[in-house]
Short mmCIF file of C-alpha atoms in Angstrom, two decimals:
data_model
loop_
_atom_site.label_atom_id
_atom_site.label_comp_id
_atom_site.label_asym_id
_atom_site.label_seq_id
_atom_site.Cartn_x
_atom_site.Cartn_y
_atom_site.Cartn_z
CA UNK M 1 52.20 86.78 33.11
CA UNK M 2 50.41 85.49 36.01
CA UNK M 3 52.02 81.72 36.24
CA UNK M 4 48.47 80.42 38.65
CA UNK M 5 46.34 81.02 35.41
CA UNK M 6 48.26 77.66 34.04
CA UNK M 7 47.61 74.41 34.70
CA UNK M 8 48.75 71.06 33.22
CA UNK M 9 45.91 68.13 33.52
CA UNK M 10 46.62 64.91 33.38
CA UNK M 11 44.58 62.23 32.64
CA UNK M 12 44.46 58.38 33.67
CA UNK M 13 45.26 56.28 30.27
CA UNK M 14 43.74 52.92 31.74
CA UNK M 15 40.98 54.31 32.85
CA UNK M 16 40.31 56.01 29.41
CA UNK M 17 41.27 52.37 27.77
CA UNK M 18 38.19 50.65 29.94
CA UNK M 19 35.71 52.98 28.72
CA UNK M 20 36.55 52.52 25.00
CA UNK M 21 36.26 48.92 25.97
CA UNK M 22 32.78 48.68 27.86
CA UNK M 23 31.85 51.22 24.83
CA UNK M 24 33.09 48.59 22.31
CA UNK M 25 31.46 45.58 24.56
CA UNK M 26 27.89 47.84 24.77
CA UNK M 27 27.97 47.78 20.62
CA UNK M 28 28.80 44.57 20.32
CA UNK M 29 26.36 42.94 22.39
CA UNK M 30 23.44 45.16 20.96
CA UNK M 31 24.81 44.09 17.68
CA UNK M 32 24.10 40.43 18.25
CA UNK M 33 20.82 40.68 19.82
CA UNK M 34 19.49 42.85 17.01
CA UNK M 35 20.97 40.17 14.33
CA UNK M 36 19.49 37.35 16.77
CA UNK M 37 16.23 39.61 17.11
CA UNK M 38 16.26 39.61 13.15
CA UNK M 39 17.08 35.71 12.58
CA UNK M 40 14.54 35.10 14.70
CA UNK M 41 11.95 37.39 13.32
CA UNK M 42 12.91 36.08 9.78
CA UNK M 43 12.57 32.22 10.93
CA UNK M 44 9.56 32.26 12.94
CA UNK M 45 8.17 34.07 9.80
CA UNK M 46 9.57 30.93 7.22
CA UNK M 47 8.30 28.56 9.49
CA UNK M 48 4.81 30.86 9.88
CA UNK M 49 4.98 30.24 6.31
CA UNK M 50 5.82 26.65 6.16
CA UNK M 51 3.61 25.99 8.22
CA UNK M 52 0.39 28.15 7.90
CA UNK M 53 -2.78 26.47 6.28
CA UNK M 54 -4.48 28.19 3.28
CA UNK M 55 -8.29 27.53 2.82
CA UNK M 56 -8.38 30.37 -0.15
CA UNK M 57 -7.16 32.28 -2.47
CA UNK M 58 -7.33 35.74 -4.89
CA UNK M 59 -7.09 35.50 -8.39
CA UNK M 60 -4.49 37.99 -9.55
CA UNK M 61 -4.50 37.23 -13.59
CA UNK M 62 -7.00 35.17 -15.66
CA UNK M 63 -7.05 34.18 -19.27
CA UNK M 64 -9.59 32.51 -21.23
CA UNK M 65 -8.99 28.90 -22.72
CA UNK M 66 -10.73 27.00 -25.66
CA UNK M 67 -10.16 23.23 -24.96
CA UNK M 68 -11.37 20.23 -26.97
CA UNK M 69 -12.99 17.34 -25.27
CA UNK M 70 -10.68 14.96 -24.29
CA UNK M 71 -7.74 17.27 -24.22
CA UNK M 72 -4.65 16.35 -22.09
CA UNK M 73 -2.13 18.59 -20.02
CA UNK M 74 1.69 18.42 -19.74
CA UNK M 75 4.06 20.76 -18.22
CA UNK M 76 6.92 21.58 -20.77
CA UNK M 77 9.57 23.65 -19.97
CA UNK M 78 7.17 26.53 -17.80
CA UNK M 79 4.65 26.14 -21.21
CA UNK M 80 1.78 24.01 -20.99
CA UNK M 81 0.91 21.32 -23.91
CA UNK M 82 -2.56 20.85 -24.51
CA UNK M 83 -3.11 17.38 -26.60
CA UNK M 84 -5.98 15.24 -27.52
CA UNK M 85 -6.20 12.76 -30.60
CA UNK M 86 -6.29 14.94 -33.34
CA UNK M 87 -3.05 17.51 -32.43
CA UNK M 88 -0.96 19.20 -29.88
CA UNK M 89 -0.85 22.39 -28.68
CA UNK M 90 2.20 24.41 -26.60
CA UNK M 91 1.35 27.82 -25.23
CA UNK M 92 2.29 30.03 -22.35
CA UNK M 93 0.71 30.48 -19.36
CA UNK M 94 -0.59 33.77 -20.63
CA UNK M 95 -2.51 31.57 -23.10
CA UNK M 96 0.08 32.88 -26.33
CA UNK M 97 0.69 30.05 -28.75
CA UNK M 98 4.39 28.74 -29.03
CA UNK M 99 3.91 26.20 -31.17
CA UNK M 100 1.72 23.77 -32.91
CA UNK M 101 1.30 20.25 -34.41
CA UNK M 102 -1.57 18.08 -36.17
CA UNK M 103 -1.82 14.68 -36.20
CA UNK M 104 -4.72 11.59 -35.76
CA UNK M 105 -4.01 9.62 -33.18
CA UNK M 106 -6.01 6.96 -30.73
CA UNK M 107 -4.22 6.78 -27.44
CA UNK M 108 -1.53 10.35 -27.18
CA UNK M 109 0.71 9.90 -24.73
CA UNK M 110 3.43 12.82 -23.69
CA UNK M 111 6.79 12.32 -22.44
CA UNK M 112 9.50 15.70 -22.02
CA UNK M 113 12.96 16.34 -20.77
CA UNK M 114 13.96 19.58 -20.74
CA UNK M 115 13.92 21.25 -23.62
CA UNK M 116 12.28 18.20 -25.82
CA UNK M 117 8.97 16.93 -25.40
CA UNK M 118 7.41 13.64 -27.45
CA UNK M 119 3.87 13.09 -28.28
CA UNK M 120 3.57 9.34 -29.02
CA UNK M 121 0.18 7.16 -30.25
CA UNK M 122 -0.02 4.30 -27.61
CA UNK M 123 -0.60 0.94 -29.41
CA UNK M 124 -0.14 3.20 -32.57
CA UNK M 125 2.58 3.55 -34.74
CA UNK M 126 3.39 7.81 -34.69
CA UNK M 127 5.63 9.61 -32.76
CA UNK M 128 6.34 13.95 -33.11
CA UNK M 129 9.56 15.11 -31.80
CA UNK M 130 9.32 19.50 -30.94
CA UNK M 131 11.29 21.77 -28.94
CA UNK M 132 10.80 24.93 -27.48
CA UNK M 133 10.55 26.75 -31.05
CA UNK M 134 8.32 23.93 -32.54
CA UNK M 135 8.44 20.38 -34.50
CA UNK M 136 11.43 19.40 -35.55
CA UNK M 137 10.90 15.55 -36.42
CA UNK M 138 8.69 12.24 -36.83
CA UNK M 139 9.13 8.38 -36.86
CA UNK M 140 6.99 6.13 -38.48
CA UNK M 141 7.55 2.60 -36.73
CA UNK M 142 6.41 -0.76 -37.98
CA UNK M 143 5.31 -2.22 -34.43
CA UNK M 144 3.10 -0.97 -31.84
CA UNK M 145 4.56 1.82 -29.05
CA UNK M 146 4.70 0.12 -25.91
CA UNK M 147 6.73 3.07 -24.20
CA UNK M 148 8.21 6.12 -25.27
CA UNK M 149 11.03 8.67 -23.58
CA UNK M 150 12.92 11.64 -25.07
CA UNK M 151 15.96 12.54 -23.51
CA UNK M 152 17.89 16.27 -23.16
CA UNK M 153 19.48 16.47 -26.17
CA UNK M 154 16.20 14.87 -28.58
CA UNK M 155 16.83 11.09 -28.53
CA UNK M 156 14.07 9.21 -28.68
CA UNK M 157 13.97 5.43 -27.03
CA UNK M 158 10.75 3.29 -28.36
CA UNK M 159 9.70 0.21 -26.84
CA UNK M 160 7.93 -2.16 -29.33
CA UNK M 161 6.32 -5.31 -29.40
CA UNK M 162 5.13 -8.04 -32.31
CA UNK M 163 4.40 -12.05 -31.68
CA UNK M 164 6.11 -12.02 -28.40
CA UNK M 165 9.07 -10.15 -29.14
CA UNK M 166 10.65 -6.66 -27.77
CA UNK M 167 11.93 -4.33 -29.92
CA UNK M 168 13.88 -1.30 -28.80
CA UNK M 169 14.99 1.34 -31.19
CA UNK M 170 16.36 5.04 -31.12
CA UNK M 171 16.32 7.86 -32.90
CA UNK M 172 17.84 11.49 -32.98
CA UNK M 173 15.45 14.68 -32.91
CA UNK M 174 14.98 14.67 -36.54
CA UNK M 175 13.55 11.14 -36.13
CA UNK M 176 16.55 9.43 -37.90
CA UNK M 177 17.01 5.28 -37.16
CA UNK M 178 20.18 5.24 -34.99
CA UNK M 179 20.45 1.67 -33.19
CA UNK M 180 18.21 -1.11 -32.07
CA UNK M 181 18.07 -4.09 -30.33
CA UNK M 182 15.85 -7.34 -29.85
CA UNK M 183 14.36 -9.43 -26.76
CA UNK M 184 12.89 -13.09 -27.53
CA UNK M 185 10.53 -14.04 -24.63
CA UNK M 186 11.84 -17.62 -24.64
CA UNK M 187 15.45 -16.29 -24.42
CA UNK M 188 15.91 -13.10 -22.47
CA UNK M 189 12.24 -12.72 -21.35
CA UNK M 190 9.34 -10.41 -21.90
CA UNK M 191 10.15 -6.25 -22.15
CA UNK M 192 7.99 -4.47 -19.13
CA UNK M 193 10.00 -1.13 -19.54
CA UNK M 194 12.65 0.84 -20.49
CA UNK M 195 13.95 3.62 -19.05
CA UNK M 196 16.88 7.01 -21.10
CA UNK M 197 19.14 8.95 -19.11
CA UNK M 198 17.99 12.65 -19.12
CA UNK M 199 21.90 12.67 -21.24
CA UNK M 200 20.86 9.49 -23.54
CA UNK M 201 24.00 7.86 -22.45
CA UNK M 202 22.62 5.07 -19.95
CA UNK M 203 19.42 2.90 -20.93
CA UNK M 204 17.81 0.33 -18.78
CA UNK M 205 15.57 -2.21 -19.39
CA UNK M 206 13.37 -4.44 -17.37
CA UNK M 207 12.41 -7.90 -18.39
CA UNK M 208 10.06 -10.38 -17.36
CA UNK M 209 10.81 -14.40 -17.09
CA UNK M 210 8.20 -16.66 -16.29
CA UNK M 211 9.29 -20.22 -16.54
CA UNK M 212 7.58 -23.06 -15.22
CA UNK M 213 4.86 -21.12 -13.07
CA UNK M 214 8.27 -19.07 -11.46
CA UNK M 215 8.72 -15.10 -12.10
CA UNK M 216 11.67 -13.66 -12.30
CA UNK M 217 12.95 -9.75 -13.86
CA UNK M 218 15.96 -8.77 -14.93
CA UNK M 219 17.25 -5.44 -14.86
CA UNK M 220 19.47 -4.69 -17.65
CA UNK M 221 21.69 -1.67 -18.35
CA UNK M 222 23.26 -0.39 -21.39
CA UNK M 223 26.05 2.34 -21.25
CA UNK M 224 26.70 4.40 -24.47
CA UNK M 225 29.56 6.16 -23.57
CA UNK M 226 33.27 5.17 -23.23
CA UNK M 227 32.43 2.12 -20.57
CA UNK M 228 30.03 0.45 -22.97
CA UNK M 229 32.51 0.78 -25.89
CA UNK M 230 34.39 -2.68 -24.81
CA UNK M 231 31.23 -4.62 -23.65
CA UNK M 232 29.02 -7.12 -25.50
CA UNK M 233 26.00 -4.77 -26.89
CA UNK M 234 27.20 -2.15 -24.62
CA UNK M 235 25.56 -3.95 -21.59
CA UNK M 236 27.39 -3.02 -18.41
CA UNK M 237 25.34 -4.53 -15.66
CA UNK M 238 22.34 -7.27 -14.94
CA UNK M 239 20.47 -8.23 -11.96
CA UNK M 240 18.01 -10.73 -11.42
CA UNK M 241 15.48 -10.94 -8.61
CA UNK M 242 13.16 -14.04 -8.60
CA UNK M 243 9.28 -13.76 -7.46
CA UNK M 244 9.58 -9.90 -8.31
CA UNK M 245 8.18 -7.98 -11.03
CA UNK M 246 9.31 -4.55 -11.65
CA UNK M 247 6.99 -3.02 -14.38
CA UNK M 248 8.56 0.94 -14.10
CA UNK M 249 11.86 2.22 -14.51
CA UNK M 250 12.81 5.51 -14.25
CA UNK M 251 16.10 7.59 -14.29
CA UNK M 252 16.17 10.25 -11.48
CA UNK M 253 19.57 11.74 -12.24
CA UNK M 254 21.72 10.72 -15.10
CA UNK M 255 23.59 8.51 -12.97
CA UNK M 256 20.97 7.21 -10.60
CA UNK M 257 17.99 4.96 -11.57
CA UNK M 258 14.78 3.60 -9.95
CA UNK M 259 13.21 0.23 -10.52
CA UNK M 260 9.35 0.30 -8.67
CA UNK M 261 8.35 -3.13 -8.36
CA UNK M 262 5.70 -5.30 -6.35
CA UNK M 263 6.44 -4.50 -2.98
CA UNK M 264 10.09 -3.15 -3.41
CA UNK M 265 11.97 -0.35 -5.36
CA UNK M 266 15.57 -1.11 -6.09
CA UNK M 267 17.48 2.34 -6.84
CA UNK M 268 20.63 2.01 -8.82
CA UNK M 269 23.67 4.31 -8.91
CA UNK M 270 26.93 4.47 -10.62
CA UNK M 271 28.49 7.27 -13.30
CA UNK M 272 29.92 3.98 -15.55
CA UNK M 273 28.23 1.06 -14.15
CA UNK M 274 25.75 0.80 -11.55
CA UNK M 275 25.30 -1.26 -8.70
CA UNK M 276 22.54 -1.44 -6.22
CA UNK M 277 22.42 1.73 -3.77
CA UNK M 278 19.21 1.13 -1.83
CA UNK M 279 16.10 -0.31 -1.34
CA UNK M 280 12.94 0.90 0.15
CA UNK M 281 10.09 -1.96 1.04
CA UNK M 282 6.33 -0.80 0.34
CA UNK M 283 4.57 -3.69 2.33
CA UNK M 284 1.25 -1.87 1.22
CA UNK M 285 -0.18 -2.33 -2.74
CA UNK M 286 0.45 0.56 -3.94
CA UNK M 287 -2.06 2.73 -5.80
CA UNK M 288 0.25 5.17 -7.32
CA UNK M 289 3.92 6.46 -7.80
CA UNK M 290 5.33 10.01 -8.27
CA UNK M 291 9.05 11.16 -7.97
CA UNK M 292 11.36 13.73 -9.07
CA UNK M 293 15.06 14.48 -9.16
CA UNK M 294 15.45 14.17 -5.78
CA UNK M 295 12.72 12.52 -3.57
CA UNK M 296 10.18 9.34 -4.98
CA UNK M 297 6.50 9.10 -3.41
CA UNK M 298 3.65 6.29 -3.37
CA UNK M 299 0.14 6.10 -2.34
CA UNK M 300 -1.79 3.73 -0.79
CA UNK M 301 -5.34 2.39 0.16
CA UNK M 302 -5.56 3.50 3.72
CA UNK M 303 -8.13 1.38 6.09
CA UNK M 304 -9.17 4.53 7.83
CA UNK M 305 -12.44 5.35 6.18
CA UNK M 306 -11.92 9.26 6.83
CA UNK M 307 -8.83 9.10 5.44
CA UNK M 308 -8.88 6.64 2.77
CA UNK M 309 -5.71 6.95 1.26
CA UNK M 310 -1.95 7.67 2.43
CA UNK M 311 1.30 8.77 0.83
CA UNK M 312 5.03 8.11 1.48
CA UNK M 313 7.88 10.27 0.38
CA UNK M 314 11.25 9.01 0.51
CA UNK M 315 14.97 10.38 -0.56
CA UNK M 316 17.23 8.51 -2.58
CA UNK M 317 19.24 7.20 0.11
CA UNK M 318 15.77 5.52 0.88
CA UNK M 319 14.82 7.47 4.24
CA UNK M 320 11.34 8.32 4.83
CA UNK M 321 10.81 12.59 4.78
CA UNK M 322 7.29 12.44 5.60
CA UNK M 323 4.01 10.20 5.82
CA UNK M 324 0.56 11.60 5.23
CA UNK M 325 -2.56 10.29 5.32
CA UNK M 326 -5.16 12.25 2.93
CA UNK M 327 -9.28 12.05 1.84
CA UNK M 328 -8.67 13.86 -1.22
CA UNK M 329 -10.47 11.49 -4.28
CA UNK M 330 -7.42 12.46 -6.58
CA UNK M 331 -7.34 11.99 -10.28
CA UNK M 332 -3.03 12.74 -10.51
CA UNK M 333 -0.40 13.57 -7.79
CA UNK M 334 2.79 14.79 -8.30
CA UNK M 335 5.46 16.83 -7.44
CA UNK M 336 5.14 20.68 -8.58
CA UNK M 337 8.30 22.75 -9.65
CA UNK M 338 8.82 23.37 -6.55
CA UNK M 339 9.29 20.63 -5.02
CA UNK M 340 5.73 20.24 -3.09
CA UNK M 341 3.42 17.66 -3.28
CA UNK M 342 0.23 18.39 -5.40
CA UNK M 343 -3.00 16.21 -4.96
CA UNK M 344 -5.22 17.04 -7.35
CA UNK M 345 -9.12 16.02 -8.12
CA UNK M 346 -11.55 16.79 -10.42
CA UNK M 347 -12.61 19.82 -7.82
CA UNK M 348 -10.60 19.48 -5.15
CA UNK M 349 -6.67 20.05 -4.62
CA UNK M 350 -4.53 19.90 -1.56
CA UNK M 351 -1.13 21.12 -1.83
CA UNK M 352 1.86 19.86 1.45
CA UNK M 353 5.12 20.57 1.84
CA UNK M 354 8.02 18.26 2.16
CA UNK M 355 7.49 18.32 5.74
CA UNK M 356 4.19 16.69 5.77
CA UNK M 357 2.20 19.62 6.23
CA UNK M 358 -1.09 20.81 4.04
CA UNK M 359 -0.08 23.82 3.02
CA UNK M 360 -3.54 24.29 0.71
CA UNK M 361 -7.24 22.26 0.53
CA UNK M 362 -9.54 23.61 -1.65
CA UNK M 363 -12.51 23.36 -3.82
CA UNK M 364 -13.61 24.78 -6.84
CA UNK M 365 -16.60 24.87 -8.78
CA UNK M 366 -15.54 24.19 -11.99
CA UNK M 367 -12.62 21.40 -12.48
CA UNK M 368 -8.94 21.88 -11.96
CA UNK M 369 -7.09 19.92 -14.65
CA UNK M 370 -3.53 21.01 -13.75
CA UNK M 371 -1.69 22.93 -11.06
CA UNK M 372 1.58 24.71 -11.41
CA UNK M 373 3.96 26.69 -8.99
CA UNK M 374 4.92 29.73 -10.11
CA UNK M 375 7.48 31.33 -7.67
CA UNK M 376 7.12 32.32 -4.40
CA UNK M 377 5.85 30.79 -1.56
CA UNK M 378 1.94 31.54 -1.89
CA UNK M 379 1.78 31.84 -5.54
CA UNK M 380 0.22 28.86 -8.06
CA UNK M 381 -1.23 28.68 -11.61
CA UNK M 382 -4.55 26.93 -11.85
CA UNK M 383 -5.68 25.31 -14.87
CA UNK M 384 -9.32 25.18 -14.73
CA UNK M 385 -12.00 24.53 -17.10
CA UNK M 386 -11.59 27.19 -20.14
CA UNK M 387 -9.66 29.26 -17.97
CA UNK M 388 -5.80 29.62 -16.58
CA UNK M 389 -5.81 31.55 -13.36
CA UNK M 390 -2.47 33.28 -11.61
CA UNK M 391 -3.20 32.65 -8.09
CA UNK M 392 -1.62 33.99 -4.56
CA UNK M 393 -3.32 32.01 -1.95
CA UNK M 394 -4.55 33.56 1.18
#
């Protein structure tokens, strides 16, 4: 065997180690730029998004309406109810029927929490209690409706009012008499409001005292649950604020309430008993409220003749999240399901996020009586005259 046709080879182990490792380091970093490359992409395309004005849009589905005169619109549970004075009407948004309910009635109001809604004759004395499958109860009072609410589970609050006295009474979903109480002007003072937990354990009420040529309005809460058991009339907390009227109340959460009065809103918060959280000022009259869940919003006349009106949305810790000043001559505003702000006109709409920006501003040729969301970021549902339209702006 010829031994010079053998050889042994040996190879260098660090050197072999610090390849593998500047290999390793070469993946790495061209890992992280093409995840930063990506992040990026994907955020300068959300706040593209966010950000991006619409002027227009296609019309991807439309169904054909019949509406009375008169008739009223009311978002219930992604359904629409459709309600004038002689019934009320629930269908989809693909115009199917869900339910329906008859009545006469002079002044229909609609209140809904989730999967309840209430259609009660202002000044009247009729109230119809339906769920997502239909009706499912009526009361009959003996006093004017001042203010209705329904809460989650079908509970029914009624304010009421005869000779200077405030009556508030509830019922369950079938419209059966389950409590009531009583507020003499001369002792307590005058009922503006009342306002149900979305649970029906927590009432408030707001009451006016004018004595002498002074105002003053108590707040007054009522707990249902455990913590009202041991107190007087279940009443669990009062406060008092003197040359102040607060004519709306409204629960945001189940445990945190809002009190909008002239020139201050008092928000409330406590799981038993609640104590004051926050206040916001509103130095301007206001011209209109709107709130949901989570954020509360006013409108005001605005001295800048291009711009005649402006809006102010707050969080419940009372910090402003934006300020806008707007033109549109808007017959509602509100928040959609999505949590944007929706100023709507008879022919008009603008649509802005809760950064401040107009995300939409439109007009139409026949009138817009109600705008939904309806998932995504460009997509809407119009209601316009005789007509629902599925919409994807552009």
């Amino acid at each position: 065997m010829d031994k010079q046709a053998y050889r042994v080879v040996t190879s260098d182990v660090n050197e072999m180690n610090e390849k593998i490792h500047r290999h390793r380091r070469r993946i790495l970093i061209l890992t992280v730029l093409v995840v930063v490359f990506v992040l990026g992409t994907l955020t300068g395309a959300y706040i593209y998004l966010q950000t991006r004005n619409y002027t227009d849009y296609e019309i991807v589905e439309s169904v054909e309406r019949e509406d009375s005169s008169g008739t009223g619109f009311a978002v219930f549970n992604g359904n629409i109810i459709k309600y004038n004075k002689d019934g009320a009407i629930c269908i989809s948004v693909s115009n199917h029927m869900v339910w329906n309910q008859t009545y006469e009635m002079q002044s229909p109001v609609v209140d809904t929490c989730e999967g309840y809604a209430v259609v009660a004759d202002k000044k009247g004395e009729s109230i119809y209690i339906m769920d997502m499958q239909g009706p499912c109860g009526k009361i009959k009072t003996t006093m004017p409706i001042q203010r209705v609410q329904v809460a989650n589970q079908g509970t029914v609050a009624v304010l009421m009012e005869r000779d200077g006295i405030g009556y508030i009474h509830l019922y369950d979903k079938a419209g059966t008499f389950l409590a009531e109480g009583e507020f003499h002007t001369q002792n307590s003072g005058y009922p503006l409001d009342i306002a149900i937990s979305n649970d029906a354990k927590k009432m408030a009420v707001s009451l006016l005292d004018v004595n002498e040529g002074k105002v003053k309005t108590t707040i007054r809460f009522f707990n249902f649950d455990d913590a009202g058991q041991e107190e007087i009339d279940n009443v669990v907390g009062e406060f008092s604020y003197a040359d102040m009227v607060f004519p709306q109340l409204e629960f945001m959460t189940n445990d945190i309430m809002a009190a909008f009065g002239n020139g201050k809103t008092v928000i409330f918060e406590g799981a038993q008993k609640p104590q004051e959280k926050n206040e916001i000022s509103t130095e301007l009259e206001i011209r209109s409220i709107f709130y949901n869940p989570k954020y509360l919003g006013y409108v005001y006349e605005n001295e800048n003749s291009e711009f005649p009106y402006k809006m102010q949305v707050f969080d419940l810790a009372g910090k402003e999240v934006f300020s806008k000043e707007f033109n549109v001559q808007y017959e509602e505003i509100g928040f959609l399901e999505n949590g944007e702000v929706c100023v709507r006109g008879e022919s008009e709409c603008a649509i802005y996020t809760l950064r401040g920006w107009e995300k939409f501003h439109g007009s139409f040729d026949k009138s817009v009586q109600k705008v939904l969301s309806a998932g995504g970021i460009r997509n809407y549902i119009f209601l316009r005259e005789g007509e629902t339209q599925k919409v994807r702006l552009k």
